[in-house]
Structures are given as C-alpha cells and as structure tokens.
Amino acid sequence: MSDFDVTQADGQTWDVVVVGGGAAGLSAALTLARVRRSVLVIDTGEPRNAPAVHTGVHGILGRDGISPLELLRLGRQEVLSYGGRVVSARVARIHPSATAFSVVTEGGERIRARRVLVSTGLVDELPDVPGLAERWGRDVVHCVYCHGWEARDRAIGVLGSFHQALLFRQMSEDVKLFLHTGAELADEQWEQLAALGVAVVDGEVTGLEADGEDRLAGVRLASGVVVPVQELVVAPRFVARAGFLDGLGLTVREHPMGVGEQVQVDGSGFTGVPGVWAAGNVSDVLAGVPAAMAAGVTAAATIHMDLLTADAKSAASRAAAGTAFSGPMEAEVSRRVLGVRAHGLEPHAHGGQ
C-alpha cells in the first residue's frame, strides 16, 4: 500500500482526521484509537520545537528532558499500536459537505472524514535581529518553563520584555533588559527592575556575538558596544498555522495578551464550526507541551461523544422509519426469542398422559 492508500478497507470515511501530528494531535489520536475510532493523522514532520532537540522538552511528568523528536516518535508508535494511521503530507484545504469533510493535501490526495481536529501548531515570528534566528532554541529562548532551569545562574539578556525580565530574574541574579525598539517603561516598572537588580540597557540591538566555540557571548548595540550575555530571551509573535482553514469559516483572533493570533475555540476545543475542533498551539499560542497534550485529549473525548450522539440519533431515526430490521434479521430475532413457536408450534410434552 502506498502512503496515501488511506481510505478504510471497506470504503467508508474515517471517523476523525487529525491535521498535525505534534503533542496535541498525537495525544488526541491515541485517545480516539483506544476507543476504537478510525483515526488518521496527517503531519508535515516539521515540529515547532525541533530546534530544542539538544535541550529537550520539559514539564512532562516521567519524561522530563526528552528530545522533542523522540517524544513524537514514541507517540506515533503508540497511535499505530491501537490501529491509528499516521501519514506524511501537508493539508492544503478542507471542504465541508452535507455528510463529511474532504481533506485535500498539497499532492492532490483527498481523504473523507466525519470529524476534523486541527492541531497544526504555530509559527514563531522572531525579532528582526541579525544572527538571532540561527541561535533560536539553543541560547536564544523565550520560555522560562521550557528553558529557565538550563539558563540558571548565567548572564541573561532579555530583549524588550519587562514581563520576561521578571520571569528570568527568578533564575539568575545577572539579568539585563535591553530596551531595543520597545515601548518606554512606566515609572513603576523602572522602580521594580531597580529593586530587583535588573540592569536596563538603552539602544537598539543590531546583532549577536559568539565565542570561538559558537556559544552566545554578547549583544551588540547600534553604538558598537557589546554587552556580555550567555543567554538571550526574546518575545516572538506567535501566529497559528491556520491559513489552509480559510474555507471553513473559523474565527482567528488576537490572543488576549497581544502576543499573537490563534483559532478561537471553547473549553473542549470546538471551533463553532460543526464537526471541527482545534487543540494545541493553533488555538492556544501560549500552551506548553503538557497543556497541548491535555487539550488534545479533551478535544478527542468531545469528538468521540459527538460521534456517539450522532450515531445513536441515526439509529433511532432508522428504527422509527421501520428500517431497523431487515427480513433475515427479523427472522433471526424471532428464532432466538420464540424458538419453535415462531412457526405456530408448541413444544410437545414427552411421556404418558
């Protein structure tokens, strides 16, 4: 079978197609497969946290520090072990119809699904500083819960974010806030930074300096001054990977903290569009891996119940229409319930009168 011989063997539609095989998507697929749902995961193989392969994924109980790629490999194996499928492709668009969704890949393959879960994650739009993107996930980081422990007691620079300066001050006494091109600090913020011993560096950042072993050594200002740092904390703009969803009518909104755009969902991951859920960073740009996993499980449970309800209503409708039993089925039910009496015969008593 080819990678895209993905229709069910009996020609039926998949119960659920999961678009995106990261932590949220695989957690959802695992949950669905374990309740005997036919589930297909379509993934590009481009996880957002791949640059953190050397520092690992943190906060996962029992798996703290695991490589992000190893975590996904293990997750795919678990999904496959319960009968789920995972294929490599990029979804170009999704078309709704009266009875199912048509999921179309960039290669032109079409897959039918009763329900769709979107877990495509997000794109980190990094500050436009030369040399910064090349160090992303190594010694240029953004999340104290992901990388704070590894940055402890080091010289930490923070690029333009008062909030992150507070977060990383917990990890080190040597923290410098580079104002860069950000907004001017309020008087109260100046006072708090001074009281915490956080130095504030004025001037635009124009580049990064590395040492002979390619480790971050400093931040270069427009004035030419190089300020020594070993870690640089930045605040990316987080943008959900949702462009292929334009035809579904989903709502993409700004995060309440103004840090990026995400697909709007309710507490279960439901998007408001019948049959479509979303989970993970595509619908919560600040979710770490553990939170994304939990969102995937929650969405999967809700999708399963939605399918159960739809199937039960359909069965009841057929019964009410008198099509619940075929002729052979009715004969079999009569045989089991009535035995020989189904033919108007009564069992004979044995023995004399």
Coordinates of C-alpha atoms in Angstrom, one line a residue:
M1 CA 0.0 0.0 0.0
S2 CA 1.2 3.5 -0.8
D3 CA 1.4 6.2 1.9
F4 CA -1.8 7.6 0.7
D5 CA -3.9 4.4 0.4
V6 CA -5.7 5.8 3.4
T7 CA -9.4 5.1 2.8
Q8 CA -10.8 2.5 5.0
A9 CA -10.7 -1.0 3.7
D10 CA -14.5 -1.1 3.4
G11 CA -14.5 2.2 1.5
Q12 CA -16.0 4.1 4.5
T13 CA -15.0 7.5 5.7
W14 CA -12.5 8.0 8.5
D15 CA -14.2 8.8 11.8
V16 CA -11.6 11.5 12.5
V17 CA -8.8 13.1 10.5
V18 CA -6.2 14.9 12.7
V19 CA -4.3 17.6 10.8
G20 CA -1.0 18.0 12.6
G21 CA 1.0 15.3 14.4
G22 CA 2.6 17.2 17.3
A23 CA 1.9 16.7 21.0
A24 CA -1.7 17.7 20.8
G25 CA -2.6 15.8 17.6
L26 CA -0.9 12.6 18.7
S27 CA -2.5 12.7 22.1
A28 CA -5.9 13.1 20.5
A29 CA -5.3 10.3 18.0
L30 CA -4.1 8.0 20.8
T31 CA -7.3 8.7 22.8
L32 CA -9.5 8.2 19.8
A33 CA -7.8 5.0 18.7
R34 CA -8.2 3.5 22.1
V35 CA -12.0 3.9 21.9
R36 CA -12.0 2.1 18.5
R37 CA -12.4 5.2 16.4
S38 CA -10.8 5.1 12.9
V39 CA -8.3 7.9 13.0
L40 CA -5.8 9.3 10.5
V41 CA -3.1 11.7 11.4
I42 CA -1.7 13.9 8.6
D43 CA 1.6 15.5 9.5
T44 CA 4.4 17.5 7.8
G45 CA 7.1 16.3 10.1
E46 CA 8.1 19.9 11.0
P47 CA 7.6 20.2 14.7
R48 CA 7.9 23.7 16.1
N49 CA 10.2 22.6 18.9
A50 CA 12.7 20.7 16.7
P51 CA 15.4 23.4 17.4
A52 CA 15.3 22.3 21.1
V53 CA 16.5 18.8 20.3
H54 CA 19.6 19.3 22.5
T55 CA 17.8 20.9 25.5
G56 CA 14.8 18.7 25.4
V57 CA 11.1 19.1 26.3
H58 CA 10.4 19.9 30.0
G59 CA 7.5 19.7 32.3
I60 CA 6.3 16.3 31.2
L61 CA 6.0 14.1 34.2
G62 CA 8.1 10.9 33.8
R63 CA 9.6 12.2 30.5
D64 CA 11.3 15.5 31.6
G65 CA 14.1 16.4 29.2
I66 CA 13.2 14.0 26.5
S67 CA 14.1 15.0 22.9
P68 CA 11.1 16.5 21.1
L69 CA 11.7 14.3 18.1
E70 CA 11.9 11.2 20.4
L71 CA 8.7 12.2 22.1
L72 CA 6.9 12.3 18.7
R73 CA 8.4 9.1 17.6
L74 CA 7.1 7.3 20.7
G75 CA 3.8 9.0 20.3
R76 CA 3.4 7.8 16.7
Q77 CA 4.3 4.2 17.7
E78 CA 1.6 4.3 20.4
V79 CA -1.1 5.6 17.9
L80 CA -0.1 2.9 15.4
S81 CA -0.3 0.2 18.1
Y82 CA -4.0 0.8 18.6
G83 CA -4.8 0.8 14.9
G84 CA -4.5 4.5 14.1
R85 CA -2.6 5.7 11.0
V86 CA 0.0 8.4 10.6
V87 CA 1.0 9.7 7.1
S88 CA 3.4 12.4 5.9
A89 CA 1.8 15.2 3.9
R90 CA 0.7 18.8 4.1
V91 CA -3.0 19.6 4.0
A92 CA -3.9 22.4 1.5
R93 CA -7.5 22.9 2.3
I94 CA -10.6 21.3 3.8
H95 CA -14.0 21.3 2.2
P96 CA -17.2 20.6 4.2
S97 CA -20.2 18.7 2.7
A98 CA -23.5 17.6 4.0
T99 CA -22.2 14.3 5.3
A100 CA -18.4 14.6 5.7
F101 CA -15.3 16.7 5.1
S102 CA -13.0 16.4 2.2
V103 CA -9.4 16.9 3.3
V104 CA -7.2 17.7 0.4
T105 CA -3.4 17.5 0.5
E106 CA -0.9 19.6 -1.5
G107 CA -0.2 16.4 -3.5
G108 CA -3.9 16.3 -4.6
E109 CA -5.0 13.4 -2.4
R110 CA -8.5 13.5 -1.0
I111 CA -9.5 11.9 2.3
R112 CA -13.0 11.9 3.7
A113 CA -13.6 12.4 7.4
R114 CA -16.7 12.7 9.6
R115 CA -14.9 15.0 12.0
V116 CA -11.7 17.0 11.8
L117 CA -9.3 18.0 14.6
V118 CA -6.8 20.8 13.7
S119 CA -3.5 20.6 15.7
T120 CA -1.1 22.3 13.3
G121 CA 0.6 24.5 15.9
L122 CA 2.1 27.9 15.2
V123 CA 4.9 29.8 13.7
D124 CA 7.3 31.8 15.8
E125 CA 7.9 35.2 14.2
L126 CA 11.2 36.2 15.7
P127 CA 12.6 39.7 16.2
D128 CA 14.5 41.0 13.2
V129 CA 18.0 41.0 14.7
P130 CA 20.8 39.6 12.6
G131 CA 22.1 36.2 13.8
L132 CA 19.2 35.7 16.2
A133 CA 17.2 33.1 14.2
E134 CA 20.3 30.9 13.8
R135 CA 20.6 30.6 17.6
W136 CA 16.9 30.0 18.2
G137 CA 16.3 27.1 20.6
R138 CA 19.9 27.0 21.7
D139 CA 21.0 30.1 23.6
V140 CA 18.2 32.3 22.3
V141 CA 15.0 31.2 24.0
H142 CA 11.6 32.6 25.1
C143 CA 10.0 30.3 27.7
V144 CA 11.2 30.2 31.4
Y145 CA 9.3 27.0 31.9
C146 CA 10.9 25.3 28.9
H147 CA 14.5 26.7 29.3
G148 CA 14.7 28.6 32.6
W149 CA 16.4 25.9 34.5
E150 CA 19.1 25.4 31.9
A151 CA 19.8 29.2 32.0
R152 CA 20.0 29.4 35.8
D153 CA 22.9 31.5 37.2
R154 CA 24.0 32.6 33.8
A155 CA 24.3 36.1 32.3
I156 CA 20.9 36.5 30.8
G157 CA 19.8 39.3 28.4
V158 CA 16.1 40.0 27.8
L159 CA 15.1 41.7 24.6
G160 CA 12.5 44.3 25.2
S161 CA 10.1 42.4 27.5
F162 CA 9.5 43.7 31.1
H163 CA 7.4 40.6 31.8
Q164 CA 10.2 38.2 30.7
A165 CA 12.7 40.2 32.7
L166 CA 10.7 39.4 35.8
L167 CA 10.4 35.7 34.9
F168 CA 14.1 35.1 34.3
R169 CA 15.2 37.2 37.3
Q170 CA 14.0 34.2 39.3
M171 CA 16.6 32.1 37.5
S172 CA 19.6 34.4 37.8
E173 CA 20.9 37.4 39.6
D174 CA 22.6 38.6 36.4
V175 CA 19.7 39.8 34.2
K176 CA 19.8 42.8 31.8
L177 CA 16.8 44.2 30.0
F178 CA 17.6 45.6 26.5
L179 CA 15.0 48.2 25.7
H180 CA 15.8 47.8 21.9
T181 CA 12.9 49.3 20.0
G182 CA 10.2 48.5 22.6
A183 CA 7.9 50.9 24.4
E184 CA 9.3 53.1 27.1
L185 CA 8.9 51.6 30.6
A186 CA 6.5 53.1 33.1
D187 CA 7.8 54.6 36.3
E188 CA 6.5 51.7 38.3
Q189 CA 8.4 49.2 36.1
W190 CA 11.6 51.2 36.4
E191 CA 11.3 51.0 40.2
Q192 CA 10.6 47.3 40.2
L193 CA 13.5 46.5 38.0
A194 CA 15.9 48.6 40.1
A195 CA 14.7 47.0 43.3
L196 CA 15.3 43.5 41.8
G197 CA 18.7 44.4 40.5
V198 CA 17.8 44.1 36.8
A199 CA 20.0 46.4 34.7
V200 CA 18.3 48.3 31.8
V201 CA 20.3 48.8 28.6
D202 CA 19.2 51.6 26.2
G203 CA 19.8 51.5 22.5
E204 CA 18.8 49.3 19.6
V205 CA 20.2 45.8 19.3
T206 CA 21.9 45.2 15.9
G207 CA 23.4 41.8 16.3
L208 CA 24.8 39.0 18.4
E209 CA 28.4 37.9 19.2
A210 CA 29.5 34.3 19.6
D211 CA 32.8 32.9 21.1
G212 CA 35.2 30.5 19.5
E213 CA 33.0 27.5 20.4
D214 CA 29.9 29.1 18.8
R215 CA 28.3 29.9 22.1
L216 CA 26.5 33.2 22.6
A217 CA 28.9 35.7 24.2
G218 CA 27.2 39.1 23.8
V219 CA 24.7 41.5 22.4
R220 CA 25.9 44.2 20.0
L221 CA 24.2 47.6 20.1
A222 CA 23.9 50.2 17.4
S223 CA 26.6 52.2 19.2
G224 CA 29.0 49.4 18.6
V225 CA 29.1 48.4 22.3
V226 CA 28.9 44.7 23.0
V227 CA 27.2 43.8 26.3
P228 CA 28.2 40.3 27.6
V229 CA 25.4 37.8 27.9
Q230 CA 25.3 34.0 27.7
E231 CA 21.5 33.6 27.1
L232 CA 19.2 35.9 25.2
V233 CA 15.4 35.8 26.0
V234 CA 13.1 37.1 23.2
A235 CA 9.4 37.6 22.7
P236 CA 8.3 36.2 19.4
R237 CA 4.9 36.9 17.9
F238 CA 3.0 33.6 17.7
V239 CA 0.9 33.0 14.6
A240 CA -1.3 29.9 14.3
R241 CA -0.8 27.7 11.2
A242 CA -4.4 28.2 10.0
G243 CA -4.2 29.6 6.5
F244 CA -5.5 26.4 5.0
L245 CA -8.7 26.7 7.0
D246 CA -10.0 29.7 5.2
G247 CA -12.8 27.9 3.6
L248 CA -14.3 26.6 6.8
G249 CA -15.3 29.9 8.3
L250 CA -13.3 29.5 11.5
T251 CA -12.5 32.6 13.7
V252 CA -8.9 33.6 14.2
R253 CA -8.5 36.2 16.9
E254 CA -5.7 38.1 18.7
H255 CA -4.6 36.5 22.0
P256 CA -5.8 38.5 25.0
M257 CA -2.2 39.4 25.9
G258 CA -1.5 40.6 22.4
V259 CA 1.2 38.1 21.7
G260 CA -0.2 36.5 18.6
E261 CA -3.1 35.1 16.7
Q262 CA -5.0 31.8 17.4
V263 CA -8.1 29.9 16.3
Q264 CA -11.0 30.6 18.6
V265 CA -12.3 27.6 20.5
D266 CA -14.4 26.8 23.6
G267 CA -13.2 24.8 26.5
S268 CA -13.5 21.5 24.6
G269 CA -11.6 22.7 21.5
F270 CA -14.8 23.2 19.5
T271 CA -14.4 25.9 16.9
G272 CA -18.0 26.8 16.5
V273 CA -18.0 25.1 13.0
P274 CA -19.9 21.8 13.1
G275 CA -17.5 18.9 13.0
V276 CA -14.3 20.9 13.5
W277 CA -12.2 21.1 16.7
A278 CA -8.7 22.5 17.3
A279 CA -6.2 21.8 20.0
G280 CA -2.7 22.8 21.0
N281 CA -0.8 25.9 19.9
V282 CA -3.1 26.6 16.9
S283 CA -5.8 27.5 19.5
D284 CA -3.7 28.5 22.5
V285 CA -0.4 30.1 21.4
L286 CA 1.0 30.1 25.0
A287 CA 0.3 26.4 25.7
G288 CA 3.4 24.3 26.5
V289 CA 3.7 20.7 25.6
P290 CA 1.9 19.3 28.6
A291 CA -1.0 21.7 28.1
A292 CA -1.2 20.9 24.4
M293 CA -1.4 17.2 25.2
A294 CA -4.2 17.8 27.7
A295 CA -6.1 19.9 25.1
G296 CA -5.7 17.1 22.6
V297 CA -7.2 14.5 25.0
T298 CA -10.1 16.9 25.9
A299 CA -10.9 17.5 22.2
A300 CA -10.7 13.8 21.4
A301 CA -13.2 12.9 24.2
T302 CA -15.6 15.5 23.0
I303 CA -15.3 14.4 19.4
H304 CA -16.0 10.8 20.4
M305 CA -19.1 11.8 22.3
D306 CA -20.3 13.9 19.4
L307 CA -19.9 10.9 17.1
L308 CA -21.7 8.6 19.6
T309 CA -24.6 11.0 19.8
A310 CA -24.8 11.3 16.0
D311 CA -24.8 7.5 15.6
A312 CA -27.4 7.0 18.3
K313 CA -29.7 9.6 16.7
S314 CA -29.2 8.0 13.3
A315 CA -30.0 4.5 14.6
A316 CA -33.2 5.8 16.3
S317 CA -34.3 7.5 13.1
R318 CA -33.9 4.4 11.1
A319 CA -35.8 2.4 13.7
A320 CA -38.6 4.9 13.7
A321 CA -38.8 4.7 9.9
G322 CA -39.2 0.9 10.1
T323 CA -35.9 0.1 8.5
A324 CA -34.2 -1.0 11.6
F325 CA -34.6 -4.8 10.8
S326 CA -34.1 -6.5 7.5
G327 CA -36.1 -9.6 6.7
P328 CA -33.3 -12.0 7.6
M329 CA -32.6 -10.1 10.8
E330 CA -36.2 -10.2 11.9
A331 CA -36.3 -14.0 11.2
E332 CA -33.2 -14.4 13.4
V333 CA -34.6 -12.3 16.2
S334 CA -37.8 -14.4 16.1
R335 CA -35.9 -17.6 16.2
R336 CA -33.9 -16.6 19.2
V337 CA -36.9 -15.2 21.2
L338 CA -39.7 -17.6 20.2
G339 CA -37.8 -20.8 19.3
V340 CA -40.1 -23.3 17.5
R341 CA -43.1 -21.2 18.5
A342 CA -42.1 -18.8 15.7
H343 CA -43.8 -21.3 13.4
G344 CA -47.0 -21.6 15.4
L345 CA -45.9 -24.8 17.1
E346 CA -45.9 -25.6 20.7
P347 CA -43.3 -27.9 22.3
H348 CA -44.7 -31.5 22.8
A349 CA -44.7 -32.9 26.3
H350 CA -43.0 -36.3 26.5
G351 CA -44.3 -39.2 28.4
G352 CA -47.8 -40.6 29.1
Q353 CA -50.9 -38.7 29.9

